[in-house]
Coordinates of C-alpha atoms and ligand atoms in Angstrom, one line a residue:
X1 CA 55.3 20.9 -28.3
X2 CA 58.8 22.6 -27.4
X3 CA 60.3 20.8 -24.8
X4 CA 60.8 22.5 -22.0
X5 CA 64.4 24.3 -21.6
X6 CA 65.8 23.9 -18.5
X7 CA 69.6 25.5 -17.4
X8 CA 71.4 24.4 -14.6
X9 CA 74.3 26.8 -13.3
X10 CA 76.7 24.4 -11.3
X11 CA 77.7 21.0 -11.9
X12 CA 78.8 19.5 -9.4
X13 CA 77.5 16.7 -6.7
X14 CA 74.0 18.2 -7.3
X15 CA 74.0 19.6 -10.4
X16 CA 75.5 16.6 -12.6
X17 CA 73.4 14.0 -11.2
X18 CA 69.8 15.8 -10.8
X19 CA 69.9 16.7 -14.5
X20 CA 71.2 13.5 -16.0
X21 CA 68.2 12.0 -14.5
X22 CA 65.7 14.6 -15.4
X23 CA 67.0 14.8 -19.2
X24 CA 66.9 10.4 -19.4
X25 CA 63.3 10.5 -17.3
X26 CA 62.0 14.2 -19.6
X27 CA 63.5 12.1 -22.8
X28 CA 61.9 14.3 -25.9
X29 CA 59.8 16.4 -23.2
X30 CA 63.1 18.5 -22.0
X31 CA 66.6 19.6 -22.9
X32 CA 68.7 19.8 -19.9
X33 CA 72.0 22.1 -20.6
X34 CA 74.3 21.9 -17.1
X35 CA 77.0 24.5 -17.1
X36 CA 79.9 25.8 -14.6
X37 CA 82.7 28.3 -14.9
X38 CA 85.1 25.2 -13.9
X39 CA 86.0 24.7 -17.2
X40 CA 88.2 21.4 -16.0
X41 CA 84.8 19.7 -14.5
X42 CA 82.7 20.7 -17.9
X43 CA 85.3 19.4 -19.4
X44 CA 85.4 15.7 -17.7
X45 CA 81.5 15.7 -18.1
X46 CA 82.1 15.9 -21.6
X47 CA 84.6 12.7 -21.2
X48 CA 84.6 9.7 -20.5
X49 CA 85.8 9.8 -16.8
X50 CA 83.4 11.8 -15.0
X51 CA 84.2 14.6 -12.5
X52 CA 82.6 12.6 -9.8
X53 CA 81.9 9.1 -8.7
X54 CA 78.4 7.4 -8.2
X55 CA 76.6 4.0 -8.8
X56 CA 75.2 3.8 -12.0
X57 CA 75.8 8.1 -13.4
X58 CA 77.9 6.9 -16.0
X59 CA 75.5 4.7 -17.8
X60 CA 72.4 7.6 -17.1
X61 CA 75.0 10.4 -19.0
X62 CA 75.9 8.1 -21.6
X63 CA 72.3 7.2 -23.0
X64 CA 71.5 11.5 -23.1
X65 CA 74.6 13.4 -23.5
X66 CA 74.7 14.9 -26.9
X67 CA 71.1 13.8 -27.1
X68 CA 68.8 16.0 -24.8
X69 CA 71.9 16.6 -21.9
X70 CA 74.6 19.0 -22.2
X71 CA 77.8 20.2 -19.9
X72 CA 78.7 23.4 -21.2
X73 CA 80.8 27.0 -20.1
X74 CA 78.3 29.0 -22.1
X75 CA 76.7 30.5 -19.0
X76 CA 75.3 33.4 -20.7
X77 CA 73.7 31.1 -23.7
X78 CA 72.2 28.6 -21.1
X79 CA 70.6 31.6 -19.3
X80 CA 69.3 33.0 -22.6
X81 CA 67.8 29.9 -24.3
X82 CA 66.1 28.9 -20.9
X83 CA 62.6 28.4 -19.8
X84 CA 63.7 27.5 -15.8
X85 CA 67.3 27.7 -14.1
X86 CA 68.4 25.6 -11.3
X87 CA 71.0 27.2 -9.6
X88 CA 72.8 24.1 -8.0
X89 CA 76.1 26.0 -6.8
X90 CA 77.6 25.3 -3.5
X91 CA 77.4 27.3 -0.5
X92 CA 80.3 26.4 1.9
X93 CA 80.6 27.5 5.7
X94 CA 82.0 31.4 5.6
X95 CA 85.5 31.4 6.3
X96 CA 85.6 35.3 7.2
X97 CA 83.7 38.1 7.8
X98 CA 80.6 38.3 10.2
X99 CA 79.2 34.7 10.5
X100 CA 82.9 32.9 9.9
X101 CA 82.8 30.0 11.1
X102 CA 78.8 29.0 10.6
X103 CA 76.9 31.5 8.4
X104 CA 76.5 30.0 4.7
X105 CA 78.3 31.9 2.4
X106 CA 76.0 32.5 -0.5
X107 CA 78.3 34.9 -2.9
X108 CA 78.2 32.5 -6.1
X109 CA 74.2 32.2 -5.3
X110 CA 74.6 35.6 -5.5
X111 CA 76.8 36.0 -8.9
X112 CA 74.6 33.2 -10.3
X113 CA 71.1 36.1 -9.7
X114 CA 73.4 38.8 -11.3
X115 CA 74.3 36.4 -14.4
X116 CA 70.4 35.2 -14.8
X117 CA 69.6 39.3 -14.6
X118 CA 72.6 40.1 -17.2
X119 CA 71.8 37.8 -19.6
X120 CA 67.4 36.9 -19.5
X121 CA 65.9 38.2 -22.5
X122 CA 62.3 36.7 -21.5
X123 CA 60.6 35.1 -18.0
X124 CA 61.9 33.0 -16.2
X125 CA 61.3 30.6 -13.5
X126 CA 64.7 30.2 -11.0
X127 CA 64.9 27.4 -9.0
X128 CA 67.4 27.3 -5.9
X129 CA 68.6 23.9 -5.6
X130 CA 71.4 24.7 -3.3
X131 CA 71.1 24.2 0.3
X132 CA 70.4 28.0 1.2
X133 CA 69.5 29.8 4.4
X134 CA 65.9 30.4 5.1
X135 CA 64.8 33.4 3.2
X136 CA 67.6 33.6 0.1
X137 CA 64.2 33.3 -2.4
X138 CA 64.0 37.2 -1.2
X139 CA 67.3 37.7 -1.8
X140 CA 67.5 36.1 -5.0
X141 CA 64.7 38.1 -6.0
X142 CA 65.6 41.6 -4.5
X143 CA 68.7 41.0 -7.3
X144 CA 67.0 39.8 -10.1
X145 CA 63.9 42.7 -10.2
X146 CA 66.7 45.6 -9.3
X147 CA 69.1 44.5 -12.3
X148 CA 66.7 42.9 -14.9
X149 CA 66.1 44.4 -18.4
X150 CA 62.4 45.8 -18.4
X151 CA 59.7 43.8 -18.8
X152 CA 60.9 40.4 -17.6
X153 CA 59.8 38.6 -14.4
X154 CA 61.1 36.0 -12.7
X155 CA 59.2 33.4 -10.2
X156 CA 61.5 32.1 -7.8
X157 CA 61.1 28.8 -6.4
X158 CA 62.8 26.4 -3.8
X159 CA 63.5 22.9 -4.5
X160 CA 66.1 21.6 -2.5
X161 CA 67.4 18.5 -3.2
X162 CA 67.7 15.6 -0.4
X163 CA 70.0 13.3 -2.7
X164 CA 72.5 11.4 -0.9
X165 CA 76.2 10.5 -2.0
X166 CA 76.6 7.1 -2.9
X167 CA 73.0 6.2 -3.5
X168 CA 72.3 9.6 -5.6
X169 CA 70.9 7.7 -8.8
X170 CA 68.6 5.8 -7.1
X171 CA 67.4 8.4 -4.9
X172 CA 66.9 10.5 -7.9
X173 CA 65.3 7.6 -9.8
X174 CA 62.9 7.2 -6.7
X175 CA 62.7 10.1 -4.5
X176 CA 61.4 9.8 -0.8
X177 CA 59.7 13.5 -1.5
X178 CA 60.3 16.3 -4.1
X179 CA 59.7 19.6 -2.3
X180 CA 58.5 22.5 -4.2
X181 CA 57.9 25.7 -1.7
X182 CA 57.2 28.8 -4.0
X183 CA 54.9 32.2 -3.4
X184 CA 51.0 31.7 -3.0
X185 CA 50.4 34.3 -5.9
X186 CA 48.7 33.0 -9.4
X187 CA 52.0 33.2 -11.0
X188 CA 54.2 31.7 -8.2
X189 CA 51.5 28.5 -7.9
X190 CA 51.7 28.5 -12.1
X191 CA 55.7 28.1 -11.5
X192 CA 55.0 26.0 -9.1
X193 CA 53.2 23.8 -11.9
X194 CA 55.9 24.2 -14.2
X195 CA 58.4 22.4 -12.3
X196 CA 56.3 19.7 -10.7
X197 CA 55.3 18.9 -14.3
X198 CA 59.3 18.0 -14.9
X199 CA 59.4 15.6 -12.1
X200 CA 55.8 14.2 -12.9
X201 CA 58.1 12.8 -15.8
X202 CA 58.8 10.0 -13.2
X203 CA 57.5 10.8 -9.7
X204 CA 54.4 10.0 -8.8
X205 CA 52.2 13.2 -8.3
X206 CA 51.5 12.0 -4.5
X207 CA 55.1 12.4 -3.5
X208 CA 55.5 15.6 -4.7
X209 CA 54.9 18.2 -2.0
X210 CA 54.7 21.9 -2.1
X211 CA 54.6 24.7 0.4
X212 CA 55.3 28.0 1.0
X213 CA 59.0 29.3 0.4
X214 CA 60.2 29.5 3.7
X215 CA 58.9 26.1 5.0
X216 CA 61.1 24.6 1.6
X217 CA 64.3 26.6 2.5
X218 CA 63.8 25.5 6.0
X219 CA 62.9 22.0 5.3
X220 CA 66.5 20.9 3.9
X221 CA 68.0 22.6 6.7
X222 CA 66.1 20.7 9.2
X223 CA 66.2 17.7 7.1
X224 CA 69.8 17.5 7.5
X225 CA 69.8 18.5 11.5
X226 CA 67.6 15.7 12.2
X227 CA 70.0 13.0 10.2
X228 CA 73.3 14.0 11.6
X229 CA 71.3 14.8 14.5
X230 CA 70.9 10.6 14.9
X231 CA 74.4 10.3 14.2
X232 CA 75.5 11.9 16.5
X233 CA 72.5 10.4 19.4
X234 CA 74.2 6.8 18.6
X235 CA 77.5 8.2 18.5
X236 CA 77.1 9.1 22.2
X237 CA 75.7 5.8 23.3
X238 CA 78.8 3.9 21.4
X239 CA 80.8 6.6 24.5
X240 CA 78.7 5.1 27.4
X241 CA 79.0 1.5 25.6
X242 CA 82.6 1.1 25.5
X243 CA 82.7 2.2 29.2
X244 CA 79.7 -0.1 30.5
X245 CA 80.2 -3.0 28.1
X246 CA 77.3 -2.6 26.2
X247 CA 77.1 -3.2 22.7
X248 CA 75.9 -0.3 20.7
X249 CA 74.9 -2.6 17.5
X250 CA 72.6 -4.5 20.4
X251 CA 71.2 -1.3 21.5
X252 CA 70.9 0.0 17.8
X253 CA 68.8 -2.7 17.1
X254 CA 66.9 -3.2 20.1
X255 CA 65.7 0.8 19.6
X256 CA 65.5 0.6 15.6
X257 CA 62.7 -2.1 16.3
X258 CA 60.5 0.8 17.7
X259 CA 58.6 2.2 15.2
X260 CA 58.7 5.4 16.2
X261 CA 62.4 5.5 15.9
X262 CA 62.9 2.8 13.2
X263 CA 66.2 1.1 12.5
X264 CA 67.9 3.5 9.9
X265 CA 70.8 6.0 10.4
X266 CA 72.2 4.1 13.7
X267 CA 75.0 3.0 12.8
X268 CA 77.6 4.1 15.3
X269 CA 81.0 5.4 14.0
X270 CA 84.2 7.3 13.7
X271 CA 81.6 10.7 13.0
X272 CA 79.6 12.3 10.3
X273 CA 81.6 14.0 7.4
X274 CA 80.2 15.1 4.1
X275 CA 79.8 18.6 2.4
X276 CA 76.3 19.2 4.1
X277 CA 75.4 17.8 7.4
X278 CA 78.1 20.5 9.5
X279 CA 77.5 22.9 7.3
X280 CA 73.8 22.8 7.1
X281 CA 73.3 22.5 11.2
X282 CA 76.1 25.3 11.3
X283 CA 73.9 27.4 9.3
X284 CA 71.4 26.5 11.4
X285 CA 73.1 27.4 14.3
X286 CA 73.5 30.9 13.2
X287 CA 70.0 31.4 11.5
X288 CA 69.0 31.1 15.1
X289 CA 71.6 32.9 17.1
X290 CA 70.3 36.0 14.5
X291 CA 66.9 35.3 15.6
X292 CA 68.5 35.6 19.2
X293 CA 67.1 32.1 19.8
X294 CA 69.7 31.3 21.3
X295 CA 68.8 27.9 23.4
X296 CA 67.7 26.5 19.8
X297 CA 71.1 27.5 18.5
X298 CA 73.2 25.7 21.5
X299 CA 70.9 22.4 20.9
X300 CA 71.7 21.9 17.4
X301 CA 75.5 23.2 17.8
X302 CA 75.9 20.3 20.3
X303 CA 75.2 17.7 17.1
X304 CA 78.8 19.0 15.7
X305 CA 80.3 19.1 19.1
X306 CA 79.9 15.6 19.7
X307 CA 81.1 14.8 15.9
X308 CA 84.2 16.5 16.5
X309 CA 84.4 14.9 19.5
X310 CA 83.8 11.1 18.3
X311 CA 86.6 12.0 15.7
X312 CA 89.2 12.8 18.5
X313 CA 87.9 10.1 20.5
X314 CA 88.4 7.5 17.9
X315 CA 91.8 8.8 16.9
X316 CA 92.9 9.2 20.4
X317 CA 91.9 5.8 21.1
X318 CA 94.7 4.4 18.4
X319 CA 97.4 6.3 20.4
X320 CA 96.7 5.0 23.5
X321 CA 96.4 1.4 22.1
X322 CA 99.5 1.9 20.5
X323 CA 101.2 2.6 24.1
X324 CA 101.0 6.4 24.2
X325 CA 103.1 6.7 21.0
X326 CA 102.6 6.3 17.4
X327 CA 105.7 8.3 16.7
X328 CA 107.0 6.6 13.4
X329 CA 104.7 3.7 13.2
X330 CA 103.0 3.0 10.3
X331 CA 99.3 2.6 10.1
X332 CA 96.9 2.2 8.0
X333 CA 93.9 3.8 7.0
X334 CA 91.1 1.8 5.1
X335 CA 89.3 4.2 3.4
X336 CA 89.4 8.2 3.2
X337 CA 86.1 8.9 1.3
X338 CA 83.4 10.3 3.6
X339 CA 80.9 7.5 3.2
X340 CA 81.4 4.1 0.9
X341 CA 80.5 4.6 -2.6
X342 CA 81.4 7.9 -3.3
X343 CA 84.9 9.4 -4.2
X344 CA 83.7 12.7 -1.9
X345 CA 86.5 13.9 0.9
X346 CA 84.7 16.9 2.1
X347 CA 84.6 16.9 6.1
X348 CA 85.5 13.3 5.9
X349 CA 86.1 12.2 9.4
X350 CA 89.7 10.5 7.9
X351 CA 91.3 14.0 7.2
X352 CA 90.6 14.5 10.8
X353 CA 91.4 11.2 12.1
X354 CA 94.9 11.4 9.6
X355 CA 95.5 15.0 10.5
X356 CA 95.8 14.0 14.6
X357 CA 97.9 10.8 14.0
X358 CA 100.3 13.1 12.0
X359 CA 100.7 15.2 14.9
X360 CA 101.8 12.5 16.5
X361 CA 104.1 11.5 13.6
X362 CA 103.0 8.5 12.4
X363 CA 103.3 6.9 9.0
X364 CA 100.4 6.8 7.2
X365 CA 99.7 4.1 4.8
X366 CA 96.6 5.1 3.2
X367 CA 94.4 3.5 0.7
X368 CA 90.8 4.2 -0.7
X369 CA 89.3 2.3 -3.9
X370 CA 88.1 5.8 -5.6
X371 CA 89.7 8.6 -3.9
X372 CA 92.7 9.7 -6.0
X373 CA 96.1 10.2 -4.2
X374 CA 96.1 14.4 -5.4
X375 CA 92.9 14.4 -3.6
X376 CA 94.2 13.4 0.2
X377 CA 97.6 14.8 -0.7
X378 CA 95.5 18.4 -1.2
X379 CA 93.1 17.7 2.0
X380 CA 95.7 16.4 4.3
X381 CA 98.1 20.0 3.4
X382 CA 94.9 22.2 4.2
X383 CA 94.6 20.5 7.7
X384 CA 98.5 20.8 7.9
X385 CA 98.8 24.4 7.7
X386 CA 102.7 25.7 7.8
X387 CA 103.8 22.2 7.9
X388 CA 102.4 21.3 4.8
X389 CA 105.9 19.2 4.1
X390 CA 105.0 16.5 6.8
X391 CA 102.4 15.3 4.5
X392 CA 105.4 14.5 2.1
X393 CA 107.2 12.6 5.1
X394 CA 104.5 11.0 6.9
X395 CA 102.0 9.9 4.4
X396 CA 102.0 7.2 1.2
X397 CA 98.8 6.7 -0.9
X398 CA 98.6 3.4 -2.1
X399 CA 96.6 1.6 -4.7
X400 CA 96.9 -1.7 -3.5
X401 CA 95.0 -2.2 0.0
X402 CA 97.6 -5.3 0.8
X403 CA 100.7 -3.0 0.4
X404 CA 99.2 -0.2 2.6
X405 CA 98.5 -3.0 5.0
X406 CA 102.1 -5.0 4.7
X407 CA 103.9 -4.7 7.6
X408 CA 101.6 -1.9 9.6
X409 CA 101.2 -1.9 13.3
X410 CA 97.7 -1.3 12.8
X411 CA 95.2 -0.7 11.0
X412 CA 91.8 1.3 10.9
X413 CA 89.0 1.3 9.0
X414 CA 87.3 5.0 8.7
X415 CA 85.1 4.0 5.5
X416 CA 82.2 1.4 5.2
X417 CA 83.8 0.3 1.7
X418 CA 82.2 -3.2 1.2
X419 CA 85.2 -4.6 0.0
X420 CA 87.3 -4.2 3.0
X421 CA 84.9 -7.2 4.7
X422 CA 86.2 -9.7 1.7
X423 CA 90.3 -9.3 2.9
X424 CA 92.5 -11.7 3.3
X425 CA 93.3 -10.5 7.0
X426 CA 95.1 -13.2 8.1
X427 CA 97.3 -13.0 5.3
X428 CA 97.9 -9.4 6.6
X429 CA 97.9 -10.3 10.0
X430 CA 101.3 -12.4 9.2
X431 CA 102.9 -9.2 8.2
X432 CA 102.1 -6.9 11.3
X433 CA 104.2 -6.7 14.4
X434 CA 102.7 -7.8 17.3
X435 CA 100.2 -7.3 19.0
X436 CA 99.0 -6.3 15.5
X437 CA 95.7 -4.0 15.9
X438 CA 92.6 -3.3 13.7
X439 CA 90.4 -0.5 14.7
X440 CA 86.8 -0.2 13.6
X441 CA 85.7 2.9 12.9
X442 CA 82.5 1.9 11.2
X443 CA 81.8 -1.8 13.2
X444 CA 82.3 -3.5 9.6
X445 CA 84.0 -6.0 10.3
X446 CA 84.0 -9.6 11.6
X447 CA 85.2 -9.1 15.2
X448 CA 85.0 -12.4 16.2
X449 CA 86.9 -14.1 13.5
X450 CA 89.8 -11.6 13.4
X451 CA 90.5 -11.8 17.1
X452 CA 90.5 -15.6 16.5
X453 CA 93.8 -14.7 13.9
X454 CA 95.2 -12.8 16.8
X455 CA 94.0 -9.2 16.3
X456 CA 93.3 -7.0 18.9
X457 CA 90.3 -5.3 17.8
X458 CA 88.9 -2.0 18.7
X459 CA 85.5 -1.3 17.4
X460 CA 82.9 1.5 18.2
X461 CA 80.6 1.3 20.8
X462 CA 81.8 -2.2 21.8
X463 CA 84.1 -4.1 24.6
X464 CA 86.0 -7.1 22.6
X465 CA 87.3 -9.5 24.4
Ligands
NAD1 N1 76.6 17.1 -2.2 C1 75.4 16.7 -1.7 O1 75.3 15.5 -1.4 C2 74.3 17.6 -1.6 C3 73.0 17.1 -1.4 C4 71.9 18.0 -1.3 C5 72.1 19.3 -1.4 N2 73.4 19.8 -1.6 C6 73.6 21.3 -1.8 O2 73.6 21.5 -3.2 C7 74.5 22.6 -3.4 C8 75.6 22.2 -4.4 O3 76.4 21.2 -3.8 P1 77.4 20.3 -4.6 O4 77.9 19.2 -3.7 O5 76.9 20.0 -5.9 O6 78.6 21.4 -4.8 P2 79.9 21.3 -5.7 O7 80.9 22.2 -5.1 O8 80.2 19.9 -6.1 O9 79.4 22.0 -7.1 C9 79.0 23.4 -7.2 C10 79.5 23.9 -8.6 O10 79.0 25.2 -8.8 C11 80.0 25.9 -9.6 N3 79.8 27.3 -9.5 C12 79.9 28.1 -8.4 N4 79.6 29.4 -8.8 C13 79.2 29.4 -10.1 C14 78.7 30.4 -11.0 N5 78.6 31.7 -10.5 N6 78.4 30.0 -12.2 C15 78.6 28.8 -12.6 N7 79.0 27.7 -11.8 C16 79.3 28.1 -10.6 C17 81.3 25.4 -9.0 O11 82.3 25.6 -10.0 C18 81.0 23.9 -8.8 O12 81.4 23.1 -9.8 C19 75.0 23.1 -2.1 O13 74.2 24.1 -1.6 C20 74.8 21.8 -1.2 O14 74.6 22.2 0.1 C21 74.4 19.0 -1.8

């Protein structure tokens, strides 16, 4: 039998990982051909430094590329030679127009059903794998039949993908759920069959769910409320913690051990960042302010007010320990990624974090172990609008976490990278003026031990004496 073709239009976060593990779990059953009109990422796909960083993707792309895996430009060929399309492109937060500010903007999901129209010579079966608002299937598919060549159908299907960054192989490897939502006609539930019969490849037929369209497109959404959602719940109790000396990793654990609630996703910190969780519960927020639903909109926009609001709080925090002024003092930041394992800056909480110590005019002395100094020199300028030269005078990227450390007045930790708990900090400590700080964002750290060297320590959620 032919394998099945299968075409992926974006290759990014998404797009990259999802097909390397569907071509190295389809093996001879598929050919998986990922392309992108970023040339420079198709490119570094096809190399041996990949265009992104997580656990265990290199090996995966190694054992198919050239094999049954393929990163490619060739839009236009991918479409043709395709049995189904996953359209994996991104859909950022609108930054004009009606909805700036929270609608998603869903142009290249648009562009992506204009190129599938253009270019399908026979059915196909288009998969959104984006994070879109609820109802884009009808979109999609309002585009496709009005621009098609006659005689071709399409079945449009959603599959959103709940992958997380840093974990996304394994996730992949093992999902919690694969969510198929597609129409309840013969041919939409035959589509429907079509894809589950790619992830049956590895996942077991009991964790693959389908439903209708909607309930899929509005799933993800949801998915990603509640999550950040529970963020930002702890994130609030580390507020009343620090002012009623409580200890928010006690009361994380002494509510995870209810079952209803469980123990994951309460970890308190500096905020949420990421490409999704703002943007999806913006997009949220405004699917239900159209719907004039107003109460259910103000709910969910208070997740990303208190985010924002952790972020200031933490930052503001290192001002006033630093005796109302940071004004030319050099501090550290551990970590600029928006979550360990991942070399991902989007809505990191550090850009926000770095971007009010700059007002301030401090010296930044950064260091991550995968983020790449063009990155935060590129995300630091966009928060730095019109002043874009302070980011020249105020902030060094090192490679070496001792040398951003040397001589700092203090230091703060705004990723969970694991190997900022193996330090040598009382070698650091030796270097700092006094009183030398360390300030916690993620409550990593051994607080006990480093106020034994003489730190002052400011954690999340927590009174240290
Ligand atoms: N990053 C995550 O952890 C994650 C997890 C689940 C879902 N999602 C969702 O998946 C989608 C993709 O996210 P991502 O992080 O992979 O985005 P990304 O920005 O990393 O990748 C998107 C890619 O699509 C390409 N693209 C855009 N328009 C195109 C077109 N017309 N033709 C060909 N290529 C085109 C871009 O060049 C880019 O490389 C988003 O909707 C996101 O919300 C992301």
């Amino acid at each position: 039998m032919a394998p099945t073709n299968i075409c992926c239009i974006g290759a990014g976060y998404v797009g990259g990982p999802t097909c390397s593990v569907i071509a190295l779990k389809g093996g001879d059953q598929v050919k998986v051909t990922v392309v992108d009109i970023n040339q420079k990422r198709i490119a570094a796909w096809n190399s041996d430094e990949l265009p992104i960083y997580e656990p265990g993707l290199d090996e995966v792309v190694q054992q198919c590329r050239g094999k049954n895996l393929f990163f490619s430009t060739d839009v236009a060929g991918a479409i043709k030679a395709a049995d189904l399309i996953f359209v994996s492109v991104n859909t950022p937060t609108k930054l004009y127009g009606l909805g700036k500010g929270s609608a998603a903007d869903v142009k290249y999901i648009e562009s992506c059903a204009r190129a599938i129209a253009e270019h399908s010579e026979g059915p196909k079966i288009v998969i959104e794998k984006s994070t879109v608002p609820a109802r884009t299937a009808e979109t999609l598919d309002r585009i496709l039949r009005a621009n098609c060549k006659p005689g071709i159908t399409f079945e449009i299907l959603s599959n959103p993908e709940f992958l997380a960054e840093g974990t996304a192989i394994s996730d992949l490897m093992s999902p919690d759920r694969v969510l198929i939502g597609g129409s309840t006609t013969p041919e939409g539930q035959k589509a429907i069959q079509a894809l589950s019969a790619v992830y049956e490849h590895w996942v077991p037929k009991d964790r693959i769910i389908t439903t209708n369209t909607w309930s899929s497109e509005l799933s993800k959404l949801a998915a990603n409320a509640f999550l950040a959602q529970r963020i930002s719940s702890i994130n609030a109790m580390s507020a009343i913690c620090e002012a009623t000396e409580a200890d928010v990793s006690e009361v994380a654990r002494a509510i995870g051990k209810d079952s209803r609630l469980g123990a994951k996703f309460l970890q308190a910190s500096v905020g949420f960042g990421g490409s999704c969780f703002q943007k999806d519960i913006l997009n949220l927020v405004y699917l239900a302010d159209s719907l004039n639903l107003h109460e259910v909109a103000d709910y969910w926009r208070q997740v990303v007010i208190l985010n924002d609001w952790q972020e200031r709080r933490f930052s503001t925090r290192i001002i006033k320990a630093l005796f109302n002024t940071v004004s030319s003092k050099k501090i550290c930041i551990l970590g600029f990624a928006f979550k360990k394992n991942t070399g991902d800056t989007r809505e990191s909480a550090a850009i926000y974090v770095c971007q009010h110590l700059m007002d301030e005019g401090a010296q930044l002395a950064i260091y991550d172990p995968k983020v790449k100094a063009e990155q935060i020199d590129l995300d630091l300028k966009s928060v730095s609008q019109g002043q874009e030269d302070r980011v020249d005078r105020l902030v060094t990227v090192h490679s070496d976490p001792y040398e951003a450390m040397d001589g700092a007045h203090a230091v703060a930790v705004l990723t969970e990278w694991d190997e900022f708990k193996t330090y040598d900090f009382a070698k650091v400590y030796a270097t700092m003026p006094k009183p030398a700080f360390l300030f916690d964002g993620r409550n990593i750290l051994d607080h006990a031990a480093l106020r034994q060297m003489g730190f002052e320590i400011e954690a999340i959620g927590k009174k240290i004496h």
